[in-house]
C-alpha positions as semicolon CSV with decimal commas, in nm:
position;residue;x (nm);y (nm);z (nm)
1;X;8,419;3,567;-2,689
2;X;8,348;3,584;-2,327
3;X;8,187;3,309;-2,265
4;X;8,120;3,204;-1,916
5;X;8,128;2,853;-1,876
6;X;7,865;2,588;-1,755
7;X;7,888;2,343;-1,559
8;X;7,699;2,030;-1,689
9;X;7,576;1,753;-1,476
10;X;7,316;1,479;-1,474
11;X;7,037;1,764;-1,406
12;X;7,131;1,991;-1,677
13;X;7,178;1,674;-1,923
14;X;6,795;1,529;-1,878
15;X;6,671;1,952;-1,899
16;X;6,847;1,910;-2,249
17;X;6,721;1,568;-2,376
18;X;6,344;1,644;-2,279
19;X;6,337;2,055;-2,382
20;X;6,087;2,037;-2,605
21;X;5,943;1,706;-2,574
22;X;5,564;1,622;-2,498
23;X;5,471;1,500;-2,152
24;X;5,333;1,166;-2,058
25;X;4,980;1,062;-2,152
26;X;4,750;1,051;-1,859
27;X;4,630;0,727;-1,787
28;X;4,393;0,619;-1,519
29;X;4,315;0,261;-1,421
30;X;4,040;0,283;-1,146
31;X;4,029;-0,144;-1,113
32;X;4,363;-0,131;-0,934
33;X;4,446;-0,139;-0,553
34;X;4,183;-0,040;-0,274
35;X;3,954;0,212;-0,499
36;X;3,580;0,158;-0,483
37;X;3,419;0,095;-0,818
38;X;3,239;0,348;-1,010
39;X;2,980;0,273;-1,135
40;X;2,796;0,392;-1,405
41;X;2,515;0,408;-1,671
42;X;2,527;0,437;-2,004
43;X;2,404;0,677;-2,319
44;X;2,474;0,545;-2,656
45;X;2,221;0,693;-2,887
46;X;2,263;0,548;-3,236
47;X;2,383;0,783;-3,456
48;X;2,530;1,030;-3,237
49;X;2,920;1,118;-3,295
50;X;2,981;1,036;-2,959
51;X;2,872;0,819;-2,621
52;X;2,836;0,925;-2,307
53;X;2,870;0,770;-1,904
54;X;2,700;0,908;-1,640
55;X;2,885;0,790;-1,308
56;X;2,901;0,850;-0,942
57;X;3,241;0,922;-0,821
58;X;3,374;0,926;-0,471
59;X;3,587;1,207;-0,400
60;X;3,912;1,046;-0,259
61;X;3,932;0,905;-0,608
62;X;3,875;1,228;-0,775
63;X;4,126;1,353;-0,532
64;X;4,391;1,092;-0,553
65;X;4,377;1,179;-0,971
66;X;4,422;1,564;-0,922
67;X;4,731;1,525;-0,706
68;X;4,894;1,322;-0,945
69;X;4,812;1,484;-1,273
70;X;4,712;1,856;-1,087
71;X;4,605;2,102;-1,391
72;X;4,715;1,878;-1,621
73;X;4,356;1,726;-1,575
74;X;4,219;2,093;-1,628
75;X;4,353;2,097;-1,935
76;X;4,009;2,112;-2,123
77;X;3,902;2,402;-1,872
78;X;3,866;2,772;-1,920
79;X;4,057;2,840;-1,618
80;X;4,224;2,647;-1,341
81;X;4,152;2,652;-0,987
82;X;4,069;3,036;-0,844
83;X;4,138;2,962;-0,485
84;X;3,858;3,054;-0,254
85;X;3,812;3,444;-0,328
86;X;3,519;3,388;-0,567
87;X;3,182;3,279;-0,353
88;X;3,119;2,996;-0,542
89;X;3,444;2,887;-0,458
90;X;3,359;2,962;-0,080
91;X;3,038;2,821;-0,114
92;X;3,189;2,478;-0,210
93;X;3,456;2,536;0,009
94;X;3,156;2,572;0,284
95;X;2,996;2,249;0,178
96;X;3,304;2,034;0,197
97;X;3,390;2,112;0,537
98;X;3,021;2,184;0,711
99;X;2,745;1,983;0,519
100;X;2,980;1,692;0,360
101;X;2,685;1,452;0,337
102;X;2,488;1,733;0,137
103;X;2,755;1,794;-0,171
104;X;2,595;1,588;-0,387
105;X;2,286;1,764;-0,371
106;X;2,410;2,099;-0,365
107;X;2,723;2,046;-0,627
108;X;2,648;2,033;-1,022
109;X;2,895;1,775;-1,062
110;X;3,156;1,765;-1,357
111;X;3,158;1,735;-1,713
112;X;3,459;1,551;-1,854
113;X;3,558;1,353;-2,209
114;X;3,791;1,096;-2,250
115;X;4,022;0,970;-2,565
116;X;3,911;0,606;-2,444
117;X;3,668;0,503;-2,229
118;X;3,719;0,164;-2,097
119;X;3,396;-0,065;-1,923
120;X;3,323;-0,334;-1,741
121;X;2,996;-0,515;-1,760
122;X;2,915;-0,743;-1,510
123;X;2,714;-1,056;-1,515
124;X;2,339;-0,874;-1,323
125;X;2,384;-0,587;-1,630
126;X;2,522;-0,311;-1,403
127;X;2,872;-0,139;-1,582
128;X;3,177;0,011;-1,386
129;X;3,454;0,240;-1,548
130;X;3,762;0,055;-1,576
131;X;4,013;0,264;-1,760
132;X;4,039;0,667;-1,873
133;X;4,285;0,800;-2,126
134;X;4,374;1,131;-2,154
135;X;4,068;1,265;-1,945
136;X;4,004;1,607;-1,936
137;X;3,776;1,785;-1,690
138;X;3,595;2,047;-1,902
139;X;3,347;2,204;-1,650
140;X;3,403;2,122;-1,303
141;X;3,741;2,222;-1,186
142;X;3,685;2,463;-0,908
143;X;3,483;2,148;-0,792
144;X;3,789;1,918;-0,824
145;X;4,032;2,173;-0,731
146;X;3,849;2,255;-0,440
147;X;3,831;1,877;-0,269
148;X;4,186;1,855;-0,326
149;X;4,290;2,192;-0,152
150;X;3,999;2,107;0,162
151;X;4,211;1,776;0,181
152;X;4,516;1,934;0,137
153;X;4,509;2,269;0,314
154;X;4,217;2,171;0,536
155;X;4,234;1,807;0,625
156;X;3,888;1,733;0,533
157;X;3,734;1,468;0,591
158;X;3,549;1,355;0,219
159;X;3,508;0,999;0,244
160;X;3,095;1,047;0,250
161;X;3,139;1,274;-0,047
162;X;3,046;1,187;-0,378
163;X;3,083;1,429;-0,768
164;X;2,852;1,306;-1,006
165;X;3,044;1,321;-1,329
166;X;2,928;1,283;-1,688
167;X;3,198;1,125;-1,923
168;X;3,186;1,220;-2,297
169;X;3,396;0,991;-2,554
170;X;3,412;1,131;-2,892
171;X;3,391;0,813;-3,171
172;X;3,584;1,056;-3,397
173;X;3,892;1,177;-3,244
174;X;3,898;1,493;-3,501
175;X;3,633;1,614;-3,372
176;X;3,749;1,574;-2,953
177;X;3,835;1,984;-2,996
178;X;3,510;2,099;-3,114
179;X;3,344;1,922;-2,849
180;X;3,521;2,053;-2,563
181;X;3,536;2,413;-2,692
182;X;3,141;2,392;-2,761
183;X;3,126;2,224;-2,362
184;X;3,352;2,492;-2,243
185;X;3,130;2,791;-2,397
186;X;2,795;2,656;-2,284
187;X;2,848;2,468;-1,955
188;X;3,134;2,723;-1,775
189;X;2,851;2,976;-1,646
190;X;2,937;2,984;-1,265
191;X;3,275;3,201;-1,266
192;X;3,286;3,485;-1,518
193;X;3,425;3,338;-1,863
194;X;3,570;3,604;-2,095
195;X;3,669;3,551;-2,476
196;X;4,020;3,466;-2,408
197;X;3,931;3,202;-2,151
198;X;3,692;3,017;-2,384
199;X;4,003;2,997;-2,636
200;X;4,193;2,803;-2,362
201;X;4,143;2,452;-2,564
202;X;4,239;2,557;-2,902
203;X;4,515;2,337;-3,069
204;X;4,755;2,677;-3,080
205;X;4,710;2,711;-2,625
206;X;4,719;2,359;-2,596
207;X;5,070;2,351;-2,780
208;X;5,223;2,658;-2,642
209;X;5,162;2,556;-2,307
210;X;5,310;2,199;-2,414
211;X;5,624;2,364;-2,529
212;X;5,649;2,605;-2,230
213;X;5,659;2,285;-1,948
214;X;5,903;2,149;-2,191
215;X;6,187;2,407;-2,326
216;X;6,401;2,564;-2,066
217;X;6,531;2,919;-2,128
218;X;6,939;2,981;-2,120
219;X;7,097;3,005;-1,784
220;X;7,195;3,411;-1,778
221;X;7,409;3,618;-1,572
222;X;7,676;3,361;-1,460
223;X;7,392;3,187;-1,302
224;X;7,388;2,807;-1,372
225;X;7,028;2,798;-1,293
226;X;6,828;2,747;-1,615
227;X;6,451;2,812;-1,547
228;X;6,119;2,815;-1,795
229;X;5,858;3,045;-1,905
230;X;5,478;2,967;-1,780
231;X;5,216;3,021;-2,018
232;X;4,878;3,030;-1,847
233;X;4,686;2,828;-2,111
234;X;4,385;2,863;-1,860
235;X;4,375;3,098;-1,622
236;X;4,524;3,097;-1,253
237;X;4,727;2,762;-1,372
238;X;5,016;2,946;-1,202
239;X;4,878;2,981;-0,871
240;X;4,732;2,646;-0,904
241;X;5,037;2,511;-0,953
242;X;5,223;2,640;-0,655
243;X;4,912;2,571;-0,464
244;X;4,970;2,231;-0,488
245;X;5,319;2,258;-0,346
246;X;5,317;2,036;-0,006
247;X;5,593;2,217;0,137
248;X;5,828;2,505;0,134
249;X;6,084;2,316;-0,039
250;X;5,871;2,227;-0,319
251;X;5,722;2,581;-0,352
252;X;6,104;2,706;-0,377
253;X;6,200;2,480;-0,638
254;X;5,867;2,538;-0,862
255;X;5,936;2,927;-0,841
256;X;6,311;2,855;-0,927
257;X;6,207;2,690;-1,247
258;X;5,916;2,861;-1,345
259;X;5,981;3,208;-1,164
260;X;5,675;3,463;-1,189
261;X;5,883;3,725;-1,414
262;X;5,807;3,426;-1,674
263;X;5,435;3,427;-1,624
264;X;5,232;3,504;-1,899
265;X;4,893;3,412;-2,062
266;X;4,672;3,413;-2,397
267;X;4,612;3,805;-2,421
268;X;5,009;3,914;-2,332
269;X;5,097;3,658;-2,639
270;X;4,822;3,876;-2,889
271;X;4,963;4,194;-2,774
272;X;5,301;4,096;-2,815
273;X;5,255;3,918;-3,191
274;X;5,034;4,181;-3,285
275;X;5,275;4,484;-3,246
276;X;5,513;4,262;-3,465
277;X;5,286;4,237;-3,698
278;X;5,274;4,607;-3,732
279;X;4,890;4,636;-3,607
280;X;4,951;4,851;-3,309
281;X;4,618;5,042;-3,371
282;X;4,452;4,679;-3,252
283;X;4,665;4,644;-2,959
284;X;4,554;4,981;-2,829
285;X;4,175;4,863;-2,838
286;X;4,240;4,640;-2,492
287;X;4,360;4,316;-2,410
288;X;3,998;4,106;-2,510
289;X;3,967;4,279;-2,824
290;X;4,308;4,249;-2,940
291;X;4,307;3,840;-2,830
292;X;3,967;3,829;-3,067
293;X;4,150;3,949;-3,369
294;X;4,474;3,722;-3,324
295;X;4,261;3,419;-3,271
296;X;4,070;3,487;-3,545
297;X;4,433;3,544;-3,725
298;X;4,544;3,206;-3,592
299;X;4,257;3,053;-3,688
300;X;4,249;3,163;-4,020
301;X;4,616;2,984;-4,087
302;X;4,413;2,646;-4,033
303;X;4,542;2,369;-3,818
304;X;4,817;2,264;-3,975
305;X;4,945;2,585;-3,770
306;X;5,097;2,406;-3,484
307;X;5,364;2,650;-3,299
308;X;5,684;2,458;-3,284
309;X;6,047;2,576;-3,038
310;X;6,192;2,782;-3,306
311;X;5,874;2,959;-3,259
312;X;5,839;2,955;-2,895
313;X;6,166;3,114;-2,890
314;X;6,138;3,421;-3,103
315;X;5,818;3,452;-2,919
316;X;5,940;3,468;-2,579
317;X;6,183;3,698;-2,748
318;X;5,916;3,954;-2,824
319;X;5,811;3,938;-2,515
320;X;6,152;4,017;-2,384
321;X;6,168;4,302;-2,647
322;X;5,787;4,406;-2,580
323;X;5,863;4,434;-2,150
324;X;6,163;4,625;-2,242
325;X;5,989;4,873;-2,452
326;X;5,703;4,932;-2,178
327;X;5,992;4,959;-1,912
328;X;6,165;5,228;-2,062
329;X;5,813;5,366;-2,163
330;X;5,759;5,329;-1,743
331;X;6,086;5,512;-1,653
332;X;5,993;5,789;-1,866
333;X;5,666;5,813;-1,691
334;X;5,460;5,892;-2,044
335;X;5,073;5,897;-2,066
336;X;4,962;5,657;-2,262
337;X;5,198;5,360;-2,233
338;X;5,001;5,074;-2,379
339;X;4,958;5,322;-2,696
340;X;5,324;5,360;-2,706
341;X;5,507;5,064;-2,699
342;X;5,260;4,870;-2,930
343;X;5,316;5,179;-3,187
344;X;5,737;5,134;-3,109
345;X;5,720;4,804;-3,161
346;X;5,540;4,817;-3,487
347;X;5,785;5,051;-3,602
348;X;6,103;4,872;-3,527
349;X;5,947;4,547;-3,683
350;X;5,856;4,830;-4,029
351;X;6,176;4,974;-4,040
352;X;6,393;4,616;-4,002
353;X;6,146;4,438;-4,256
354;X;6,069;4,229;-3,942
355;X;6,467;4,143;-3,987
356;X;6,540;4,120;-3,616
357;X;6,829;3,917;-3,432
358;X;6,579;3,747;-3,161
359;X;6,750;3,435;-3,136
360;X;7,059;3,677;-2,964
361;X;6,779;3,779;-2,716
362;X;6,647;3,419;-2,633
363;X;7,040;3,320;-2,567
364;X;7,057;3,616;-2,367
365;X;6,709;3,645;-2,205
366;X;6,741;4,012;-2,202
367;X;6,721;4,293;-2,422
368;X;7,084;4,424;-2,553
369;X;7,209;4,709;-2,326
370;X;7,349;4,845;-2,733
371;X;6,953;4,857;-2,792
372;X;6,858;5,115;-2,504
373;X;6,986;5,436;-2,603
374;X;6,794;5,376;-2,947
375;X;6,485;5,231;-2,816
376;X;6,470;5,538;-2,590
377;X;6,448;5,789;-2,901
378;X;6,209;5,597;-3,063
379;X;6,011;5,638;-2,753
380;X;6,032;5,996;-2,744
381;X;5,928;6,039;-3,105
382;X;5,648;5,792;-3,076
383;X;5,561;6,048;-2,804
């Protein structure tokens, strides 16, 4: 076969040994170098499932967290940082850079939990956080996001700026997902939440978006440039992401490896699953009320369901086969496109017994010219 060849170097060696691999735990030791203690009080009712720590947090550490981690600490969020067009976002924007010394008043502060909670309890009875594992900020990121872009972008000045934060440690680990989705759903209430965003911390999101920062796609085309698909778990994680880019270099390289042709989130992934499932008549109800019926699908397979990369794959691979259907819908200029290439998707997955080569399209990251011609009658007819 033509084959074109690869060249393999130190790069392309460490892409191979870590596709697929999960990332490092986030750990946080706030006892080290300069950092101010935090302080904080304590909530341990008996018989609750889980303890609490209400603290006072100075920005620049908040800060200093988020550009290491980034929206890796938003990972229990609904969405990720929405940039300033929103007016809360201005309004905190506003606060950071004009009445600094009144954000603690003004700001609701942040609701977070914490695999382990570390303490220290000194001698006159006051405590101070000592170590963090695996936080996860669960309301509160546009608050977070926001210091670090007014420092970032704006060169604020936040060292009179304090987040009050409350810190939730579940004693049964089990039970860490329930909380956060039950946090997410009743706290998130000042940017509009919809159904698909308050799925963001469900096992099945968590894990694709592990496997899509981990598994890089093919190099194509006689490139040599292999690159990986971005699922937004939460939404505007993307534009987070190359938001926190300090310069153009960096931006370059993060849109080499994660270009925005690869961008896609929760409601793309029901559309595409449910058409090859052969329930085209729910894709063609709209994005949020296709997403409820294939979480409630994903759901109902328990969580032993964990997506692993042989599913990733044949998953980007419907996409592939899903964005090729719509573009050939496109070219055709046809009312009705949604309609139609959920409907000729269903009926290629019907007609091969779901028998499909898509490990040919994840090697190839394209749909197989061959495939066209055929794809365009099916079109027509669905027409």
């Amino acid at each position: 076969a033509n084959v074109p060849p690869h060249v393999g170097d130190t790069d392309r060696l460490f892409r191979w040994y870590t596709s697929g691999r999960d990332r490092e735990q986030i750990l946080i030791a706030l006892t080290e170098g300069n950092l101010p203690p935090v302080r904080c009080l304590e909530f341990d009712q008996p018989g609750a499932d889980y303890v609490s720590y209400l603290a006072i947090v100075p920005a620049e550490i908040l800060v200093l967290i988020y550009g290491r981690y980034g929206p890796r600490l938003l990972g229990g969020n609904v969405c990720s940082f929405l940039e300033v067009r929103g007016e809360i976002n201005k309004g905190i924007r506003a606060t950071i850079l004009q009445e600094p010394d009144r954000f603690f008043a003004y700001n609701n502060g942040l609701t977070a939990t914490a695999a382990e909670i570390e303490v220290i309890r000194d001698r006159d009875g006051s405590m101070r956080l000592k170590r963090l594992v695996d936080l996860q900020i669960v309301n509160g990121g546009q608050t977070t996001a926001s210091l670090f872009r007014a420092v970032r972008k704006d060169k604020a000045e936040i060292s009179r700026i304090a987040v009050q934060v409350k810190l939730n440690r579940v004693r049964n680990p089990e039970a860490l997902d329930e909380m956060v989705g039950h946090i997410s759903k009743y706290a998130n209430s000042q940017n509009k939440v919809s159904v698909s965003d308050l799925s963001a911390n469900d096992p099945f999101n968590q894990r694709l978006e592990e496997l899509s920062r981990t598994i890089w796609a093919p190099a194509t085309g006689g490139s040599q440039v292999e690159t990986k698909w971005f699922y937004e778990r939460a939404r505007a994680q993307y534009a987070d992401e190359l938001g926190r880019a300090n310069t153009p270099s960096q931006k370059s390289r993060f849109e080499r490896e994660y270009p925005r042709r690869q961008l896609f989130g929760k409601t793309d992934v029901a559309k595409y699953e449910l058409s090859w499932e052969q329930r085209p008549h729910i894709v063609s109800r709209g994005a949020q009320k296709c997403f409820v019926v294939f979480h409630e699908a994903v759901e109902n397979r328990g969580v032993s369901f964990r997506p692993d990369e042989a599913y990733f794959r044949h998953m980007i691979a419907r996409k592939i086969l899903f964005d090729g259907v719509d573009r050939i819908v496109s070219q055709r200029k046809y009312s009705y496109k949604a309609q139609i290439v959920a409907y000729v998707i269903a009926w290629i997955s019907h007609r091969t017994a779901k028998r499909f080569d898509f490990d040919s399209i994840w090697r190839q990251q394209a749909l197989p010219a061959s495939l066209e011609p055929f794809i365009r009658r099916v079109v027509d007819a669905v027409q």
